[in-house]
Amino acid sequence: MPSAVSTQIQLVSRPQGWPTHEDFRTVQVTYGDLAPGEVRVENAFVSVDPYMRGRMNDARSYVAPYALGETMEGGAVGRVVASASDDVPVGSVVVHQLGWRDIAQADASAFRVVPDLPGVPLSLRLHILGMTGLTAYVGLTRIAEMKEGDTVFISGAAGAVGTAAGQIARLLGAKRVIGSAGSPEKVALLTEKYGYDAAVDYKVAPIRQQLADVAPEGIDVYFDNVGGDHLEAALDAFNDGGRAALCGAIATYNADGPVPGPDNLSNLVTRGLRLEGFTVGKHLSAAPEFQERMGGWLAEGRIAYDETIVDGIDHAVDAFLDMMRGANTGKMLVRI
Amino acid sequence: MPSAVSTQIQLVSRPQGWPTHEDFRTVQVTYGDLAPGEVRVENAFVSVDPYMRGRMNDARSYVAPYALGETMEGGAVGRVVASASDDVPVGSVVVHQLGWRDIAQADASAFRVVPDLPGVPLSLRLHILGMTGLTAYVGLTRIAEMKEGDTVFISGAAGAVGTAAGQIARLLGAKRVIGSAGSPEKVALLTEKYGYDAAVDYKVAPIRQQLADVAPEGIDVYFDNVGGDHLEAALDAFNDGGRAALCGAIATYNADGPVPGPDNLSNLVTRGLRLEGFTVGKHLSAAPEFQERMGGWLAEGRIAYDETIVDGIDHAVDAFLDMMRGANTGKMLVRI
């Protein structure tokens, strides 16, 4: 079997504030013959995600910090082109966490074979049918314990998790789904494509005031992709017994130091509110239930999604920075 | 039946920051003959509690603000001295919410008859066997979902709720119970009388640092009576999956404006933490279970308690202000 040259992106320094190209390098790795049990995968799509910024810091977190001088780990989907494992034959579609590289070669245990559903693009495995969709589903059903008739507010609503969460909330019987996003175009997309009942542009006026205007009867569930002023706004808008699922804090990822929390946490006591953070990795047991329901919704044509695609592994850093800046609509992906 | 003169304390203005005597007035109310269904109660003890400060503000809360010009509502226990209700005969011990007055007269539905247990002082109905104990029990079992083997941190640990919570946590199988209080005397009491494994004086050094020192293996449950820097300290000390029951925020009750929240809320996501506020009024269904368990623990002599008693309804405001300042040990009560 011929050797293969894999182009990979590695982290070489820990960013202070916003990452720059200087924090990364591109390397060529030559893979030789497969060892017994190994497979070689040509990636179709590689994922860039907000949580990656957290792993670039040398801080205690739910996953270890990225090692300097190693290839960036993260979700990817591809097809097996060579195999020395009976479990993962050539031609299989696989998802894995080997990240920012065009070709991956490793023990078969690093790859998970998924059904190659007709009419379902491989890229969906990295978002709406993958961890992104599962994150939205777990946050709503397991963390916020959303009930039929709830009014649901979602921040970062035009992002990959946000668009999934809005549609799932609707399909689970929300009375009203409200989203926030950072441009007029995204706001329009939320109501026109993703079925939000109302959407606001948080750059136009303080979100605290806008949320009060658009949710005069209060909110019951808050799905937080943003943190900061959005969490403060939600705490003000919550009805008694409100629940927040905190999934990310993109507003504070690039802060240089500690960021003050909301000034209205005392509402937790007076209104009996709950804030709960989560990472999807602790809730993988919900995956079969999720995949069955989401597979059904997709088959019925009830789920819309957007992808923003950047071509070429050499542009993974650009894709990541664009995503952090909010330049994407829906899931940001690198196509190989 | 003779009429009765009741001395009552009323709120006349909404305090800005710390309340003063000028915010209250003392009035004499003459009660005439009982209407059908009414009872007259001579109070034995009247309660002063931190939550009352919140009700003095004209702000949305879990209970309505106190009305100006009305007698301060709150917990009280007494004995029925006259009755026009078959349900509440003369001699009954009753608890009620008619508050800061020496004699109460109202429809029988305002009073709840409780057993007159031999050897159990009436005053316990206003704390360890009453709402205070129930608050500690609900916070640990229903909100923080404490499990055997958890390390539990309790702020305001020398207060009425705190001393109850520490002992209940121990009896429920905590691995380690840690408390904070505001004087060397209280800190000593926590370990010597209330069975805390460790206690710190938050006035000596930043609580964030002290908690890290005294809980090197982290905490699993935080029972928050304080808010502010204590919540920040707990968020730093939490192990993955930690749960906080937020019961009060005495540190911020008297603030003139909004108080910034903790600067480390992002730990909620990275460690999968939960913060949940509660008020005991929403969890009264736990009362029978609580009373049975606490009654048993009291009978076995496994529960210690302290009371700080101020004599005379005329000194209710002094008692309240002393309690807010932390001058009490254990439950602050006004004895009639």
XYZ file of C-alpha atoms in Angstrom:
672
model
C 0.000 0.000 0.000
C 1.407 3.412 -0.915
C 2.341 5.890 1.771
C 0.211 9.062 2.109
C 1.108 12.650 2.884
C -1.274 14.273 5.376
C -1.474 18.055 5.779
C -2.161 18.970 9.408
C -2.631 22.161 11.414
C -0.942 22.340 14.817
C -1.165 24.721 17.760
C 2.253 26.166 18.614
C 1.477 28.864 21.197
C -1.343 29.692 23.580
C -3.294 32.718 22.318
C -3.613 35.781 24.526
C -7.092 37.053 23.717
C -7.888 36.521 20.037
C -5.885 33.766 18.331
C -3.759 34.722 15.329
C -2.186 32.734 12.499
C 1.095 32.913 14.395
C -0.373 30.584 17.040
C -0.552 27.766 14.449
C 1.654 25.998 11.902
C 0.997 23.702 8.963
C 2.938 20.433 8.780
C 3.127 17.513 6.368
C 3.034 14.069 7.935
C 3.835 10.984 5.870
C 1.900 7.863 6.817
C 3.520 4.565 5.946
C 1.970 1.110 5.706
C -0.952 0.362 7.973
C -0.122 -1.452 11.169
C -2.448 -4.317 12.071
C -5.787 -2.861 13.218
C -5.190 0.535 11.625
C -7.308 2.304 9.040
C -6.667 5.268 6.753
C -9.423 7.827 6.250
C -9.769 10.591 3.709
C -11.660 13.299 5.494
C -14.591 14.907 3.717
C -15.258 17.621 6.305
C -13.483 18.924 9.393
C -15.284 20.874 12.099
C -14.293 24.165 13.757
C -16.124 24.919 17.003
C -16.258 27.587 19.725
C -15.166 25.176 22.480
C -11.797 24.850 20.765
C -10.872 28.324 21.947
C -11.174 27.135 25.545
C -8.878 24.201 24.919
C -6.211 26.552 23.572
C -5.795 27.927 27.099
C -3.747 26.092 29.673
C -6.642 25.900 32.124
C -8.548 23.195 33.929
C -11.609 22.368 31.880
C -13.856 19.474 30.939
C -11.255 18.329 28.448
C -7.497 18.692 28.652
C -5.904 21.757 27.061
C -4.562 21.223 23.554
C -0.930 20.160 23.639
C 1.428 22.596 21.955
C 3.097 21.191 18.844
C 0.313 18.665 18.269
C -2.352 18.573 15.562
C -5.607 20.285 16.551
C -8.150 17.701 17.664
C -11.802 18.004 16.732
C -14.695 16.409 14.903
C -14.279 15.155 11.355
C -16.115 12.864 8.942
C -14.608 10.882 6.084
C -14.437 7.647 4.223
C -12.114 4.725 4.811
C -9.658 4.308 1.902
C -7.480 1.555 3.370
C -8.045 -0.810 6.251
C -6.208 -3.407 8.275
C -9.244 -3.878 10.532
C -12.214 -6.146 9.883
C -14.440 -3.844 11.945
C -13.944 -0.810 9.722
C -13.841 -1.901 6.074
C -12.816 0.226 3.090
C -15.709 2.430 1.977
C -17.156 2.924 5.478
C -18.275 6.407 6.523
C -16.637 7.243 9.850
C -16.694 10.104 12.336
C -13.697 10.786 14.573
C -11.911 13.386 16.683
C -8.561 13.478 14.919
C -9.264 16.992 13.783
C -7.514 19.390 11.487
C -5.927 17.124 8.861
C -6.920 15.976 5.386
C -5.913 12.343 5.892
C -6.114 10.465 9.181
C -4.477 7.135 9.928
C -4.873 5.459 13.295
C -6.142 2.407 15.108
C -9.696 1.493 14.137
C -10.849 2.266 17.677
C -10.388 5.981 16.938
C -13.161 5.856 14.338
C -16.898 5.290 14.662
C -18.738 3.876 11.662
C -22.054 5.623 10.933
C -24.768 4.665 8.436
C -24.266 6.140 4.966
C -27.869 7.365 4.673
C -29.006 8.007 1.112
C -29.743 11.679 0.524
C -28.122 12.741 3.803
C -24.880 14.662 3.162
C -21.868 13.465 5.157
C -21.428 16.957 6.595
C -24.637 16.613 8.683
C -22.737 14.140 10.868
C -20.701 17.098 12.113
C -23.689 19.222 13.082
C -27.423 18.628 12.981
C -27.165 14.818 13.123
C -24.016 14.888 15.237
C -22.751 16.518 18.409
C -24.231 19.900 17.519
C -27.756 18.578 17.262
C -27.233 16.390 20.303
C -25.998 19.404 22.266
C -29.177 21.307 21.440
C -31.338 18.294 22.274
C -29.608 17.523 25.582
C -29.668 21.176 26.644
C -33.387 21.477 26.059
C -34.569 18.073 27.244
C -32.063 16.999 29.919
C -30.751 20.264 31.362
C -33.477 22.886 30.952
C -36.184 20.199 31.095
C -38.260 22.096 28.565
C -41.991 21.428 28.708
C -44.707 21.888 26.131
C -46.005 25.440 26.318
C -42.728 26.968 27.525
C -41.428 30.207 26.092
C -37.824 29.550 25.070
C -35.070 32.120 24.517
C -31.933 31.097 22.639
C -28.807 33.226 22.283
C -26.321 32.722 19.497
C -29.472 31.587 17.743
C -28.081 31.699 14.211
C -25.145 29.460 15.082
C -25.010 25.734 14.597
C -26.336 24.829 18.034
C -28.756 27.760 18.049
C -30.502 26.904 14.796
C -30.828 23.300 15.939
C -32.122 24.323 19.374
C -34.752 26.686 17.968
C -36.199 24.045 15.687
C -36.100 21.312 18.314
C -37.830 23.600 20.826
C -40.559 24.230 18.258
C -40.954 20.510 17.500
C -41.118 19.763 21.248
C -44.068 22.128 21.606
C -42.671 25.467 22.737
C -45.307 28.178 22.944
C -42.879 30.792 21.671
C -39.272 30.614 20.479
C -37.179 33.789 20.650
C -33.636 34.168 19.380
C -30.849 36.700 19.371
C -28.144 37.097 16.758
C -25.612 39.681 15.661
C -26.765 40.988 12.276
C -29.994 41.941 10.453
C -29.385 39.112 7.982
C -29.161 36.493 10.728
C -32.193 37.894 12.501
C -34.192 37.630 9.286
C -33.023 34.047 8.776
C -34.208 33.076 12.264
C -37.820 34.011 11.639
C -37.932 33.238 7.908
C -36.048 29.956 7.765
C -35.757 28.547 11.281
C -39.239 29.132 12.540
C -38.426 31.500 15.409
C -41.411 33.546 16.518
C -39.261 36.579 17.221
C -35.623 37.501 16.864
C -33.533 40.482 17.898
C -30.179 41.914 16.825
C -28.199 42.334 20.026
C -25.913 44.880 18.379
C -28.746 47.365 17.867
C -29.660 47.980 21.525
C -28.965 46.390 24.914
C -30.244 42.821 24.872
C -31.720 43.303 28.337
C -34.126 45.890 26.989
C -34.819 44.120 23.708
C -35.644 40.827 25.399
C -38.042 42.555 27.783
C -39.785 44.131 24.773
C -40.075 40.950 22.749
C -40.997 38.649 25.677
C -43.496 40.723 27.653
C -44.866 37.582 29.305
C -41.396 36.403 30.330
C -39.405 33.320 29.409
C -39.344 29.844 30.941
C -36.248 28.353 29.337
C -32.992 29.974 28.270
C -30.508 28.136 26.073
C -27.272 30.052 26.538
C -24.592 29.987 23.859
C -23.238 33.411 24.734
C -23.057 34.258 28.448
C -22.344 37.842 29.503
C -25.108 40.378 28.944
C -27.416 37.749 27.448
C -27.462 35.734 30.649
C -28.207 38.915 32.576
C -31.089 39.665 30.207
C -32.480 36.155 30.652
C -32.274 36.393 34.445
C -34.385 39.545 34.251
C -36.923 37.977 31.899
C -37.359 34.642 33.651
C -40.718 33.633 35.000
C -40.758 31.839 38.338
C -39.195 28.419 38.014
C -37.192 29.308 34.879
C -34.308 27.064 33.803
C -31.180 27.925 31.859
C -28.999 25.421 30.031
C -25.549 26.984 29.726
C -23.714 25.588 26.795
C -21.061 28.138 26.041
C -19.888 31.614 26.772
C -18.514 32.798 23.462
C -18.777 36.411 24.712
C -16.085 35.753 27.291
C -13.840 33.146 25.622
C -11.394 35.758 24.394
C -11.403 37.982 27.467
C -7.963 38.580 28.898
C -9.049 38.313 32.515
C -12.031 37.405 34.682
C -15.329 38.853 33.510
C -17.870 40.051 36.105
C -21.001 37.914 36.271
C -24.578 39.122 35.937
C -25.681 41.740 38.456
C -29.069 40.114 39.021
C -28.187 36.651 40.317
C -30.386 37.332 43.338
C -33.303 36.550 41.009
C -32.241 32.919 41.331
C -33.533 32.892 44.881
C -36.534 35.154 44.547
C -37.902 33.420 41.449
C -36.646 29.886 42.115
C -34.447 29.765 38.991
C -31.896 27.194 37.935
C -28.686 27.684 35.942
C -26.971 24.533 34.825
C -23.887 24.209 32.683
C -23.243 21.147 30.602
C -21.050 19.622 27.983
C -22.476 17.099 25.621
C -19.749 14.561 26.354
C -21.381 13.751 29.702
C -24.730 13.044 28.052
C -23.884 10.673 25.226
C -26.440 8.227 26.597
C -29.080 10.483 25.021
C -27.599 9.938 21.549
C -29.753 6.961 20.411
C -32.979 8.734 21.405
C -31.779 11.900 19.707
C -30.674 10.221 16.496
C -33.973 8.430 16.147
C -36.009 11.594 16.621
C -33.749 13.831 14.532
C -33.523 11.204 11.791
C -37.314 11.177 11.683
C -37.596 14.967 11.586
C -35.018 15.159 8.781
C -36.840 12.476 6.800
C -40.080 14.440 7.176
C -38.343 17.569 5.909
C -39.054 19.410 9.152
C -35.487 20.519 9.835
C -33.653 23.305 8.034
C -29.953 23.929 8.349
C -27.208 26.126 6.997
C -23.571 25.427 6.414
C -20.775 27.883 5.848
C -18.033 26.044 4.025
C -14.395 26.985 3.667
C -12.406 24.877 1.201
C -9.038 23.342 2.000
C -7.368 22.223 5.211
C -4.907 25.115 4.721
C -7.787 27.473 5.597
C -8.835 25.797 8.839
C -7.470 28.653 10.956
C -9.336 31.209 8.823
C -12.507 29.181 9.213
C -12.011 29.017 12.973
C -11.403 32.765 13.308
C -14.350 33.602 11.056
C -16.557 31.403 13.205
C -15.364 33.069 16.415
C -16.171 36.438 14.856
C -19.627 35.256 13.869
C -19.050 35.409 10.110
C -20.702 32.012 9.622
C -24.361 31.206 9.257
C -25.142 27.799 10.643
C -22.378 25.247 10.946
C -18.865 26.327 9.969
C -17.027 23.517 8.182
C -13.768 22.960 6.368
C -14.268 20.894 3.222
C -11.291 18.811 2.181
C -64.993 38.329 76.370
C -62.818 41.321 77.181
C -61.152 43.303 74.423
C -57.368 43.104 74.098
C -54.724 45.681 73.260
C -52.116 44.365 70.827
C -48.774 46.112 70.383
C -47.631 45.886 66.766
C -44.655 47.056 64.713
C -45.366 48.508 61.285
C -43.207 49.446 58.311
C -43.704 53.081 57.366
C -40.992 53.731 54.766
C -38.841 51.662 52.443
C -35.254 51.557 53.702
C -32.456 52.772 51.457
C -29.578 50.448 52.303
C -29.637 49.606 56.015
C -33.018 49.967 57.721
C -33.271 52.357 60.665
C -35.778 52.787 63.480
C -37.300 55.646 61.506
C -38.561 53.129 58.940
C -40.900 51.610 61.570
C -43.528 52.670 64.063
C -45.171 51.022 67.076
C -48.967 51.031 67.241
C -51.580 49.766 69.685
C -54.507 47.903 68.162
C -57.563 47.093 70.242
C -59.262 43.802 69.372
C -62.930 43.539 70.230
C -65.108 40.457 70.563
C -64.257 37.497 68.378
C -66.242 37.223 65.165
C -67.546 33.723 64.377
C -64.587 31.552 63.320
C -61.974 33.841 64.835
C -59.364 32.998 67.462
C -57.149 35.118 69.696
C -53.543 34.074 70.220
C -50.974 35.237 72.736
C -47.678 34.965 70.964
C -44.796 33.318 72.797
C -42.132 34.039 70.189
C -41.904 36.131 67.033
C -39.321 35.507 64.343
C -36.997 37.983 62.625
C -35.418 36.709 59.405
C -33.083 37.869 56.653
C -35.706 37.501 53.908
C -37.688 40.290 55.559
C -35.176 42.822 54.301
C -36.047 41.856 50.728
C -39.751 42.351 51.365
C -39.077 45.881 52.598
C -38.116 46.849 49.045
C -40.773 47.614 46.477
C -39.486 44.951 44.091
C -40.885 41.906 42.385
C -40.044 38.906 44.507
C -41.393 35.518 45.535
C -43.669 37.238 47.988
C -45.245 40.660 47.682
C -43.379 43.608 49.193
C -44.503 44.600 52.676
C -47.274 47.179 52.525
C -46.360 50.500 54.109
C -48.423 51.284 57.182
C -49.172 47.619 57.868
C -47.888 45.360 60.624
C -44.748 43.407 59.684
C -45.691 39.876 58.661
C -43.565 36.915 59.689
C -43.457 33.680 61.586
C -44.757 33.474 65.159
C -45.798 30.810 67.629
C -48.247 31.165 70.474
C -51.135 29.719 72.381
C -54.837 30.225 71.763
C -56.462 32.190 74.612
C -59.906 32.619 73.120
C -61.650 30.850 70.297
C -64.826 31.050 68.253
C -63.690 28.144 66.081
C -64.148 24.458 66.825
C -61.018 23.658 64.809
C -58.654 25.683 66.979
C -59.648 25.322 70.637
C -58.349 27.359 73.560
C -54.977 26.021 74.728
C -53.811 24.938 71.257
C -50.257 25.715 70.201
C -50.356 27.462 66.823
C -47.883 28.821 64.316
C -48.808 31.659 61.990
C -47.493 34.465 59.800
C -49.111 37.448 61.480
C -45.739 38.660 62.575
C -44.567 41.451 64.790
C -47.325 41.728 67.401
C -47.790 40.378 70.927
C -51.415 39.375 70.448
C -52.932 38.183 67.191
C -56.615 37.857 66.438
C -57.866 36.583 63.097
C -59.862 33.883 61.369
C -58.827 30.394 62.464
C -57.574 29.691 58.919
C -54.623 32.000 59.602
C -53.326 29.630 62.284
C -51.928 26.119 62.054
C -52.207 23.896 65.111
C -49.017 21.952 65.890
C -48.454 19.200 68.470
C -47.451 20.469 71.903
C -44.552 18.011 72.263
C -43.418 17.447 75.848
C -39.892 18.704 76.378
C -39.794 20.554 73.072
C -39.782 24.325 73.611
C -42.340 26.264 71.562
C -39.561 28.368 70.079
C -38.237 25.382 68.072
C -41.343 25.695 65.881
C -39.833 28.915 64.532
C -36.494 27.410 63.598
C -35.114 23.899 63.800
C -38.526 22.186 63.719
C -40.088 24.884 61.556
C -39.362 26.710 58.340
C -35.676 27.173 59.175
C -35.022 23.473 59.517
C -37.225 22.724 56.529
C -35.262 25.265 54.474
C -31.997 23.508 55.304
C -33.514 20.097 54.582
C -35.099 21.108 51.264
C -31.931 22.869 50.117
C -29.778 19.830 50.759
C -32.134 17.056 49.670
C -34.364 18.604 46.986
C -32.230 21.357 45.441
C -28.588 20.327 45.838
C -29.537 16.637 45.804
C -26.816 15.883 48.320
C -25.519 12.315 48.266
C -23.713 10.280 50.872
C -20.008 10.944 50.639
C -20.350 14.512 49.324
C -18.191 17.314 50.662
C -20.567 20.108 51.632
C -19.734 23.806 52.076
C -22.195 26.045 53.926
C -21.929 29.824 54.167
C -23.593 31.779 56.918
C -22.955 28.543 58.773
C -23.517 29.905 62.270
C -26.935 31.280 61.406
C -30.213 29.519 61.988
C -30.362 27.834 58.584
C -26.614 27.217 58.536
C -26.423 25.364 61.839
C -29.382 23.236 60.785
C -27.881 22.556 57.356
C -24.510 21.510 58.747
C -26.019 18.991 61.113
C -28.460 17.630 58.552
C -25.641 17.226 56.021
C -23.697 15.249 58.615
C -26.688 13.060 59.467
C -27.301 12.438 55.760
C -23.789 11.068 55.379
C -21.615 13.937 54.152
C -17.948 13.043 53.911
C -16.905 16.464 55.090
C -18.865 19.528 56.222
C -17.185 22.939 55.935
C -18.633 26.226 57.156
C -17.866 29.912 57.041
C -18.859 32.515 59.604
C -17.898 36.036 60.582
C -16.144 35.786 63.966
C -13.683 33.547 65.809
C -16.406 32.688 68.350
C -18.798 31.484 65.664
C -16.073 29.539 63.906
C -15.260 27.757 67.166
C -18.931 26.977 67.726
C -19.217 25.384 64.303
C -16.583 22.756 64.956
C -17.152 22.361 68.708
C -20.931 22.345 68.896
C -22.334 21.781 65.426
C -20.077 19.022 64.190
C -18.472 20.853 61.279
C -15.195 19.276 60.161
C -13.698 22.648 59.332
C -14.736 26.265 59.614
C -13.233 29.538 58.466
C -13.675 33.182 59.453
C -14.351 35.008 56.191
C -13.299 38.320 57.730
C -9.718 37.136 58.236
C -8.766 36.573 54.605
C -10.513 36.277 51.244
C -12.950 33.361 51.384
C -11.823 32.242 47.934
C -8.351 31.507 49.251
C -9.500 30.095 52.592
C -11.948 27.673 51.000
C -9.277 26.428 48.611
C -7.000 25.800 51.599
C -9.584 23.996 53.701
C -11.120 21.957 50.851
C -8.099 20.794 48.856
C -10.145 17.980 47.315
C -12.914 20.338 46.267
C -16.563 20.529 47.231
C -19.620 18.784 45.786
C -22.444 20.746 47.371
C -22.677 24.410 48.346
C -25.490 25.671 50.546
C -25.479 29.426 49.985
C -26.846 31.763 52.618
C -24.616 34.643 51.627
C -23.998 35.132 47.890
C -21.300 37.533 46.740
C -17.703 36.441 47.285
C -18.779 33.166 48.882
C -20.543 32.022 45.732
C -17.439 32.934 43.756
C -15.312 30.881 46.144
C -17.638 27.899 45.812
C -17.595 28.101 42.014
C -13.815 27.883 42.151
C -13.840 24.956 44.580
C -16.529 22.844 42.907
C -15.725 19.403 41.644
C -17.291 18.371 38.339
C -21.029 18.014 38.726
C -21.228 20.264 41.805
C -24.599 21.649 42.905
C -25.404 24.841 44.775
C -28.646 25.510 46.628
C -29.041 29.276 46.840
C -31.130 30.236 49.781
C -30.265 33.837 50.412
C -27.874 36.586 49.592
C -27.494 38.457 52.835
C -24.278 40.025 51.516
C -26.252 41.947 48.920
C -29.605 42.630 50.620
C -28.551 46.075 51.753
C -26.676 47.071 48.619
C -27.901 50.322 47.124
C -27.607 49.157 43.537
C -26.929 46.073 41.443
C -23.987 43.988 42.616
C -21.723 42.319 40.029
C -21.990 38.545 39.967
C -19.124 36.058 40.319
C -16.357 36.380 37.747
C -16.070 32.612 37.271
C -19.519 31.596 36.044
C -17.846 29.973 33.052
C -17.026 27.104 35.433
C -20.706 26.193 35.205
C -20.126 24.963 31.672
C -16.654 23.515 31.982
C -17.430 21.549 35.148
C -21.115 20.848 34.554
C -22.273 22.749 37.643
C -25.760 23.701 38.734
C -26.932 26.764 40.664
C -30.513 26.686 41.836
C -32.318 29.237 43.907
C -35.257 28.293 46.056
C -37.652 29.486 48.673
C -39.073 27.042 51.116
C -42.637 28.093 50.397
C -42.550 26.207 47.097
C -41.459 22.997 48.821
C -43.900 22.593 51.683
C -44.727 19.117 50.412
C -41.425 18.022 51.973
C -42.602 19.104 55.440
C -44.066 15.793 56.671
C -40.920 13.857 55.710
C -38.780 16.553 57.296
C -40.750 16.741 60.523
C -40.624 13.009 60.977
C -36.864 12.856 60.468
C -36.057 15.979 62.467
C -38.421 14.919 65.265
C -36.525 11.639 65.447
C -33.107 13.317 65.462
C -34.226 15.711 68.199
C -35.592 12.843 70.289
C -32.259 11.040 69.912
C -30.426 14.160 71.083
C -28.509 14.380 67.817
C -29.372 18.006 67.034
C -27.872 21.044 68.744
C -29.231 24.546 68.361
C -28.711 28.065 69.611
C -31.167 30.836 70.144
C -30.475 34.505 70.611
C -33.449 35.994 72.398
C -34.497 39.599 72.669
C -37.319 40.323 75.097
C -40.358 42.394 74.241
C -42.172 43.181 71.008
C -40.938 46.776 71.401
C -37.457 45.482 70.587
C -38.358 43.643 67.394
C -36.595 46.211 65.199
C -33.449 45.983 67.353
C -33.576 42.207 67.049
C -33.975 42.426 63.285
C -31.067 44.857 62.884
C -28.843 42.782 65.187
C -29.624 39.714 63.110
C -28.815 41.504 59.848
C -25.497 42.582 61.378
C -24.744 39.027 62.435
C -24.896 39.699 66.178
C -26.971 36.564 66.765
C -25.809 33.017 67.217
C -28.354 30.586 65.905
C -31.941 31.657 65.597
C -32.803 35.260 66.479
C -36.141 35.453 68.278
C -38.271 38.014 70.015
C -39.806 36.630 73.208
C -43.108 38.157 74.187
